[in-house]
Coordinates of N, CA and C in Angstrom, one line a residue:
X889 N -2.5 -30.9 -0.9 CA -1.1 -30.9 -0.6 C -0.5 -29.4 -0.6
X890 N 0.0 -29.1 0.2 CA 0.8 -27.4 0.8 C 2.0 -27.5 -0.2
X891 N 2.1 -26.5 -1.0 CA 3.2 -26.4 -2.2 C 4.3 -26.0 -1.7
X892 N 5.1 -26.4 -2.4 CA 6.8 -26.2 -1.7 C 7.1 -25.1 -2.2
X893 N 8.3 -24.7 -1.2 CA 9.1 -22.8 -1.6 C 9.9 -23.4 -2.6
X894 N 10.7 -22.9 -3.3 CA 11.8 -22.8 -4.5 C 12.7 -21.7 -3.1
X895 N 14.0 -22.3 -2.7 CA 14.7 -21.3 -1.4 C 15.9 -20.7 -2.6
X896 N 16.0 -19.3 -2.3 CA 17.6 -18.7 -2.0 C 18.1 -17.9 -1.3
X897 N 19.4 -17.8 -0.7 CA 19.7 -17.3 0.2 C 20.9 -16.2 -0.4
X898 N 21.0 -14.9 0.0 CA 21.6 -13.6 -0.6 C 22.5 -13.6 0.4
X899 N 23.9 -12.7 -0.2 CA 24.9 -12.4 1.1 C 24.2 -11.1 1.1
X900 N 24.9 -10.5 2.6 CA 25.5 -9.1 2.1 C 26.5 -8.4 1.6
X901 N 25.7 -7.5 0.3 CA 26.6 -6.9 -0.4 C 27.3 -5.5 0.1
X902 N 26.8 -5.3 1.4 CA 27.7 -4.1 1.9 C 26.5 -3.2 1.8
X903 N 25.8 -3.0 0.8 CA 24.5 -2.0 1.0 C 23.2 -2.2 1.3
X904 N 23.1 -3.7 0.6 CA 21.8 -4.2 1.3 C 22.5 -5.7 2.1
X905 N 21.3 -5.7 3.1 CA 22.0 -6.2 4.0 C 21.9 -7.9 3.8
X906 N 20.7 -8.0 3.2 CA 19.9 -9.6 2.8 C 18.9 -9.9 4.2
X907 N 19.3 -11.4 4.4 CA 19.2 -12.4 5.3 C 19.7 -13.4 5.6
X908 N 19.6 -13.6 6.9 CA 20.2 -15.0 7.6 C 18.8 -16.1 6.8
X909 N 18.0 -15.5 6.6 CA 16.5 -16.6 6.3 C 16.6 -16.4 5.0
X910 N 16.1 -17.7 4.0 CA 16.1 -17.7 2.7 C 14.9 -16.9 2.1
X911 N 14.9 -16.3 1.3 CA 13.8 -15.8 0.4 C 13.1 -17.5 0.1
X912 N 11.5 -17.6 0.1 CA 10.7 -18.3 -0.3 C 10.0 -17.9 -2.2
X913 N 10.2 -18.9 -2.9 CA 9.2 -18.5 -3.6 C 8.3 -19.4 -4.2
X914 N 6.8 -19.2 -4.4 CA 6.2 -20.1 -4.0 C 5.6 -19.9 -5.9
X915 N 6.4 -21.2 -7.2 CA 5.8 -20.9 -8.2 C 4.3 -21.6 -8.3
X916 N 3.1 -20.5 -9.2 CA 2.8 -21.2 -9.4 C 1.2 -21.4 -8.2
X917 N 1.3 -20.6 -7.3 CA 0.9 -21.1 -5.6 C -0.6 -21.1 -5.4
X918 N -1.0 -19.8 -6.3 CA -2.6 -20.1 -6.8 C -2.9 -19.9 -8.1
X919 N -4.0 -19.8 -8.2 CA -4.7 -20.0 -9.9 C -5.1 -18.1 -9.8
X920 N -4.3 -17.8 -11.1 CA -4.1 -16.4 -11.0 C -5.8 -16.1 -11.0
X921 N -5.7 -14.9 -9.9 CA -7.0 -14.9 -9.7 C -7.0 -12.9 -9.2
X922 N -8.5 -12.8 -8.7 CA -8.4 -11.2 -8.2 C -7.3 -11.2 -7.3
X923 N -7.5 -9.9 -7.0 CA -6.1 -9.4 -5.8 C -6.6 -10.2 -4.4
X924 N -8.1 -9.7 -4.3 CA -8.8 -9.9 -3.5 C -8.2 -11.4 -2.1
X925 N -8.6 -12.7 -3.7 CA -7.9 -13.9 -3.3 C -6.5 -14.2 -2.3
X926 N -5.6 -13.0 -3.4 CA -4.4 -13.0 -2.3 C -4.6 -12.6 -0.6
X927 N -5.0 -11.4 -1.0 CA -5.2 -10.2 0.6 C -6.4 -11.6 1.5
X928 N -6.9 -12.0 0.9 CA -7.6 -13.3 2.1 C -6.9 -14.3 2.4
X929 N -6.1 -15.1 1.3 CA -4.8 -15.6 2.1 C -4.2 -15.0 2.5
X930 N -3.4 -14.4 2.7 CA -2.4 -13.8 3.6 C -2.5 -13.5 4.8
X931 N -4.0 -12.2 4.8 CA -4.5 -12.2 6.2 C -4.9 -13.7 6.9
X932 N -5.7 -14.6 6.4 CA -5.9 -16.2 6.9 C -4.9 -16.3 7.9
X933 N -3.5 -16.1 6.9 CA -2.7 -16.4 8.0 C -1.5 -15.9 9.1
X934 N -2.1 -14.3 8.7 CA -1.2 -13.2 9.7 C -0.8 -12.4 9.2
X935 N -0.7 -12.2 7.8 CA -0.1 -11.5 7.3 C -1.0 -10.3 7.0
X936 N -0.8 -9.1 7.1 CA -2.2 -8.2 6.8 C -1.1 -6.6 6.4
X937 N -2.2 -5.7 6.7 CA -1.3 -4.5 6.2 C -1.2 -4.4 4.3
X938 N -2.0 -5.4 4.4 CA -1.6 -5.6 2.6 C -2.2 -4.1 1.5
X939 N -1.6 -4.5 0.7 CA -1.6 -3.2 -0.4 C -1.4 -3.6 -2.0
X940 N -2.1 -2.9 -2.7 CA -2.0 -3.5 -4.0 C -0.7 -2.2 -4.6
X941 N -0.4 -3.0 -6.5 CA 0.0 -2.3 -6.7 C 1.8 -3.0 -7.4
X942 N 2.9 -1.9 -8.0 CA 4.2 -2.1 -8.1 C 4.9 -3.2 -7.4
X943 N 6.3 -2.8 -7.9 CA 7.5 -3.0 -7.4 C 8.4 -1.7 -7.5
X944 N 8.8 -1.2 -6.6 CA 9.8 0.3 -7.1 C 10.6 -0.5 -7.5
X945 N 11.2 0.3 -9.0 CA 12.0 0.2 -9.6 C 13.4 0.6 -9.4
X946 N 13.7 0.3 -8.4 CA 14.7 0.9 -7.5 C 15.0 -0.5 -6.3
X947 N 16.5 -0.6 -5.8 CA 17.1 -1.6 -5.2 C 16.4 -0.7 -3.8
X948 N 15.8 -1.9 -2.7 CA 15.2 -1.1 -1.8 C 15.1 -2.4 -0.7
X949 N 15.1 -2.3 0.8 CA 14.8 -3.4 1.6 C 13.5 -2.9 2.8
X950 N 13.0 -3.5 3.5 CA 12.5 -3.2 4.8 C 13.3 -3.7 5.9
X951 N 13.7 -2.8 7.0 CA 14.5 -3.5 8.1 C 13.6 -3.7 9.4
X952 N 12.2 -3.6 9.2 CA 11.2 -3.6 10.0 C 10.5 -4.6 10.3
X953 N 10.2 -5.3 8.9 CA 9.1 -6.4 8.2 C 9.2 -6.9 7.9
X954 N 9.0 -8.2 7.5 CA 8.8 -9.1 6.6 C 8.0 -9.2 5.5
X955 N 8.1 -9.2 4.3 CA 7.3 -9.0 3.2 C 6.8 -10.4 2.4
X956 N 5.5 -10.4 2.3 CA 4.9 -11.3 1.0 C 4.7 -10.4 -0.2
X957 N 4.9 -10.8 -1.2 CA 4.3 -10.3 -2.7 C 3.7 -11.4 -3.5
X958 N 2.8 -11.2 -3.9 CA 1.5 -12.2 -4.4 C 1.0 -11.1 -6.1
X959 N 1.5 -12.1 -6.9 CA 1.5 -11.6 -8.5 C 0.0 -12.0 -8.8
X960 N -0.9 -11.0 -9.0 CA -2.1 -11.1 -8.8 C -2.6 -11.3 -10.3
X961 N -2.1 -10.5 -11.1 CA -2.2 -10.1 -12.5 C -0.5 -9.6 -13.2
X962 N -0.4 -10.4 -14.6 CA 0.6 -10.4 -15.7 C 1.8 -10.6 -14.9
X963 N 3.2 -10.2 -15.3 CA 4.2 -10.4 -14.7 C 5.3 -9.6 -14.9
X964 N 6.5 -10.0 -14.6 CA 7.3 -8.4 -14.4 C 8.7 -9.4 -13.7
X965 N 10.3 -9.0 -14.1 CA 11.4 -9.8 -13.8 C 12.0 -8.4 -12.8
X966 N 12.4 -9.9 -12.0 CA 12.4 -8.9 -10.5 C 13.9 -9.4 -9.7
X967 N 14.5 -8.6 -9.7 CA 16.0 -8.2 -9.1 C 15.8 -8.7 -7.4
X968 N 16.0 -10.3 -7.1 CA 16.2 -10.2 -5.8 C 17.3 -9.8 -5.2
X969 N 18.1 -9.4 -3.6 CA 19.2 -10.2 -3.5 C 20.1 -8.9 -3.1
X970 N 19.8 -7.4 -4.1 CA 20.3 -6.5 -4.5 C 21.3 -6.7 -5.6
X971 N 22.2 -5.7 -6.2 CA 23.0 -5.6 -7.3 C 23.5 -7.2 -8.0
X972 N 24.2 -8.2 -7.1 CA 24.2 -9.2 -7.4 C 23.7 -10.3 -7.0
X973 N 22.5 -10.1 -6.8 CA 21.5 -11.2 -6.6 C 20.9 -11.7 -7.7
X974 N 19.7 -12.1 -7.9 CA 19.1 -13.1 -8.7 C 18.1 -12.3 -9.4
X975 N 17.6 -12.9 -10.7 CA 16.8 -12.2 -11.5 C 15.7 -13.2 -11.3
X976 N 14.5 -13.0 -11.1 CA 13.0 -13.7 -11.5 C 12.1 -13.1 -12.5
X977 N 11.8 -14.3 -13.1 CA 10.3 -13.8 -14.1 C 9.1 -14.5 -13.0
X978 N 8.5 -13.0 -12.6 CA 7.5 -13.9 -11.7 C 6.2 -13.4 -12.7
X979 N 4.9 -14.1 -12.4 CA 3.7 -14.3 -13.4 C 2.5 -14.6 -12.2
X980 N 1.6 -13.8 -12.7 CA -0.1 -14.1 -12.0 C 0.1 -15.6 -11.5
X981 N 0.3 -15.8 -10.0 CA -0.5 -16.6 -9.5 C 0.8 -17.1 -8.3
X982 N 2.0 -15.9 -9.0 CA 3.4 -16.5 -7.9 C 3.6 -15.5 -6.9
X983 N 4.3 -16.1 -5.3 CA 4.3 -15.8 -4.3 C 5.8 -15.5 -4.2
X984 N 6.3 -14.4 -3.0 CA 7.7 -14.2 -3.2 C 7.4 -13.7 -1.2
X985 N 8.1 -14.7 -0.8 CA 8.2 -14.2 0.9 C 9.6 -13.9 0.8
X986 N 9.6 -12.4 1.6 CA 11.1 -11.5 1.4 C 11.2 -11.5 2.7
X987 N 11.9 -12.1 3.6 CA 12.2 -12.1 4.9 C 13.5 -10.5 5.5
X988 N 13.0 -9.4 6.1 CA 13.5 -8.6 6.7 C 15.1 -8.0 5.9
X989 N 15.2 -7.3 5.4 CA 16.7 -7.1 5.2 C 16.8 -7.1 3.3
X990 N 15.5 -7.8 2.7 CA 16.1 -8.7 1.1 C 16.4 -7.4 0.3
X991 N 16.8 -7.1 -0.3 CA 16.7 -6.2 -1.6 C 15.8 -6.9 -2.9
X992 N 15.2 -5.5 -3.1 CA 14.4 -6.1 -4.2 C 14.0 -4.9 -5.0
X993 N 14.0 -5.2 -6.2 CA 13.9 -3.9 -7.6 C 12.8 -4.9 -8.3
X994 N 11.8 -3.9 -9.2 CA 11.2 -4.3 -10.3 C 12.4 -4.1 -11.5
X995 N 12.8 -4.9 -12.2 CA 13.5 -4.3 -13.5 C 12.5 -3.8 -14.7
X996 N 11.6 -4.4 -15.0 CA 10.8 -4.5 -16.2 C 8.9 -5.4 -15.9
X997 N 8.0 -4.9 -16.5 CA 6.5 -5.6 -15.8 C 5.3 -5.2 -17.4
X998 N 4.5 -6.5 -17.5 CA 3.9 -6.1 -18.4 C 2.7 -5.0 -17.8
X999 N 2.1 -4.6 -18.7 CA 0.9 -3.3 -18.8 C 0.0 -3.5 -17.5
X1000 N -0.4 -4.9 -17.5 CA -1.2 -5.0 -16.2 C -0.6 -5.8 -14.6
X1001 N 0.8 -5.9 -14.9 CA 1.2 -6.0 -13.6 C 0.7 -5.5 -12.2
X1002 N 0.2 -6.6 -11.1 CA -0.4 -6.3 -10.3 C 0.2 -6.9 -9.2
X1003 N 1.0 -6.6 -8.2 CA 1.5 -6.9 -7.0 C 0.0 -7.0 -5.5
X1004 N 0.0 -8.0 -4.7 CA -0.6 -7.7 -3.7 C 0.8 -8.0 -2.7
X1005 N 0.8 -7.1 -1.7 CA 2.0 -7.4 -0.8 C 1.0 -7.1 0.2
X1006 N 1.8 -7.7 1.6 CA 1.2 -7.3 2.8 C 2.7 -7.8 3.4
X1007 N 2.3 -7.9 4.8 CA 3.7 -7.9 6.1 C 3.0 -8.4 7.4
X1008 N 4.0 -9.4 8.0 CA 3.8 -10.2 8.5 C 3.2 -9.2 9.8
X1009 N 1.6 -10.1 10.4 CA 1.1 -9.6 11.5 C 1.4 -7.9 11.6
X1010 N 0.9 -7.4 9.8 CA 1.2 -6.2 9.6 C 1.8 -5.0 10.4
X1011 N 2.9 -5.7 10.5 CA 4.2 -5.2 11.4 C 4.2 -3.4 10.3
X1012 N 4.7 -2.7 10.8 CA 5.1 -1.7 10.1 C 6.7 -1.2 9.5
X1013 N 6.6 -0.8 8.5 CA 7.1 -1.2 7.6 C 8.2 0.2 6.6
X1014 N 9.2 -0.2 6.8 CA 10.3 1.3 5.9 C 11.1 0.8 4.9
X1015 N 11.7 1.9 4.1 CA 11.9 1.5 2.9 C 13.3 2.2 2.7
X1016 N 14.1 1.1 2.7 CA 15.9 1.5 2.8 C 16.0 1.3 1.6
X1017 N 17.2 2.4 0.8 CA 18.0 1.6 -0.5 C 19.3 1.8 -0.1
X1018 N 20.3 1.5 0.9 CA 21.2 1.3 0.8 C 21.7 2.0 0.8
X1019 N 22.1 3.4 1.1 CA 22.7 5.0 1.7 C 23.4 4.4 3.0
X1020 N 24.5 4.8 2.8 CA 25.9 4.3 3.6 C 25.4 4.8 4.9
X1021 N 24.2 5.7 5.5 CA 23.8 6.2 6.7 C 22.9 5.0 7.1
X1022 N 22.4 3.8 6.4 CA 21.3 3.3 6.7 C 21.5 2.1 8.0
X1023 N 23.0 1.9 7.8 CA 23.4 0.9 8.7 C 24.3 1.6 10.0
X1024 N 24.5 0.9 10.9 CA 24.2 0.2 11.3 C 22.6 0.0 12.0
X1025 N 21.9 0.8 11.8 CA 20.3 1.0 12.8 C 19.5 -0.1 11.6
X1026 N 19.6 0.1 10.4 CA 19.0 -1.5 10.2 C 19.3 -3.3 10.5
X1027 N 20.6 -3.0 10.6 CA 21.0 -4.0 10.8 C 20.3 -4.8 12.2
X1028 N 20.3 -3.4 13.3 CA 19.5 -3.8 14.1 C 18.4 -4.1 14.2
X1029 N 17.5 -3.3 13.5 CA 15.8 -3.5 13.1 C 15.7 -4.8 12.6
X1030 N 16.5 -5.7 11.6 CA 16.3 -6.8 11.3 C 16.5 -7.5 12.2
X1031 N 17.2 -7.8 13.1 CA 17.5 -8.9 13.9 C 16.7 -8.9 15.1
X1032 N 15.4 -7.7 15.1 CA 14.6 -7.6 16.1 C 13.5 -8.2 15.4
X1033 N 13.3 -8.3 14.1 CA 11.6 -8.4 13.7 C 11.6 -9.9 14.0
X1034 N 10.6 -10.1 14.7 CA 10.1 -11.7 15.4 C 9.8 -12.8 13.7
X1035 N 10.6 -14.2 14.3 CA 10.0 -15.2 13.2 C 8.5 -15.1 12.8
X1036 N 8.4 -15.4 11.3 CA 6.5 -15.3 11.5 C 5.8 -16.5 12.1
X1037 N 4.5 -16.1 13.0 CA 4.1 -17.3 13.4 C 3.4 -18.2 12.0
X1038 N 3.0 -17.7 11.1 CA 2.4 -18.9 9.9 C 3.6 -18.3 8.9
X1039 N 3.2 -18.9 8.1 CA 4.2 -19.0 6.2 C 2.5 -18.0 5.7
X1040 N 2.9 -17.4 4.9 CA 1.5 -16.4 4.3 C 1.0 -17.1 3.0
X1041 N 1.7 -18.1 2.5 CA 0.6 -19.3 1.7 C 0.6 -20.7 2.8
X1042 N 1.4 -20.9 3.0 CA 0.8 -22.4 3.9 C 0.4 -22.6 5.3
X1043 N 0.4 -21.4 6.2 CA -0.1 -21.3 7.2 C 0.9 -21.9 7.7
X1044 N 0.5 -23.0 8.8 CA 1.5 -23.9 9.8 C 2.1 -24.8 9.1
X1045 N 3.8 -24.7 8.8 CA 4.7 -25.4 8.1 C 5.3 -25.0 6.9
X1046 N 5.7 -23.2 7.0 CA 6.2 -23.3 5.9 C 7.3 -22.2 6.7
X1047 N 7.7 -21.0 6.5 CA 8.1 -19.8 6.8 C 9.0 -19.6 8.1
X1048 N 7.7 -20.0 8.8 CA 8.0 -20.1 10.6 C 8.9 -21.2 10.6
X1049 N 8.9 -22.4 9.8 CA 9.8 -23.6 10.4 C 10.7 -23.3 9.8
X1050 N 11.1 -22.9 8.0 CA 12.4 -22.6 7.5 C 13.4 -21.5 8.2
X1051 N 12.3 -20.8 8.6 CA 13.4 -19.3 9.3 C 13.8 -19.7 10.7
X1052 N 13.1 -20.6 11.6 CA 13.9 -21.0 12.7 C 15.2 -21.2 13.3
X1053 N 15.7 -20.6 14.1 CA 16.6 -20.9 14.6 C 18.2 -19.7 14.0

């Protein structure tokens, strides 16, 4: 059975932009395992470009990409949304699909916190925090990055059919 997203949807706050598509988060999604595990799911299903590693501790979006983050090892509460967005405690084995635009900060992460992220059909990928110069040219870049064709944990039926339309 393909595990369900937990959805939220962010406005814009004027500096980060969010999304029209919900943030996915998938608790829970594998059995915390090497990084390895992640970067093979992901790529499985199009997602590549991946990279181990943080969260900058700093409010920050991509207007290029689409982002997966895959909690490989310990865990760390993470600022979706930007300024007033949502707080998560994410932990070894949970998935966080950041669709084009999201803001996202590490606030706090234990000793072995381990992020695997990659990007959809490893699109390439820039890193805004919301400098009053950054818009309107992001705004555009997000509304160009193509739906993903798979979800980066469930393949066919997860990502691609919520962000539709």
């Amino acid at each position: 059975m393909k595990p369900t997203p937990e959805t939220r949807l962010f406005e814009d706050d004027g500096a980060i932009p969010n999304s029209r598509h919900p943030v996915l988060i998938y608790w829970g999604a594998l059995e915390p395992e090497e990084a390895d595990g992640f970067e093979d799911l992901f790529a499985r299903n199009g997602w590549t470009g991946a990279w181990r590693g943080g969260i900058f501790p700093y409010h920050h979006y991509h207007s290029t990409a689409h982002e997966v983050l895959g909690v490989a090892a310990g865990s760390a509460k993470v600022r979706v949304g930007g300024e007033g967005g949502e707080t998560f405690r994410l932990s070894a084995g949970d998935v966080v699909v950041l669709p084009a635009g999201t803001g996202h900060k590490c606030l706090s992460a234990s000793g072995d916190f381990e992020i695997v992220g990659a990007y959809d059909r490893g699109r390439d990928w820039d890193v805004l925090r919301g400098a009053p110069g950054d818009r309107p040219k992001a705004d555009e870049n997000i509304a160009r990055v193509p739906t993903p064709e798979r979800d980066p944990v469930n393949g066919r039926g997860g990502a691609e059919e919520l962000w539709r339309g």
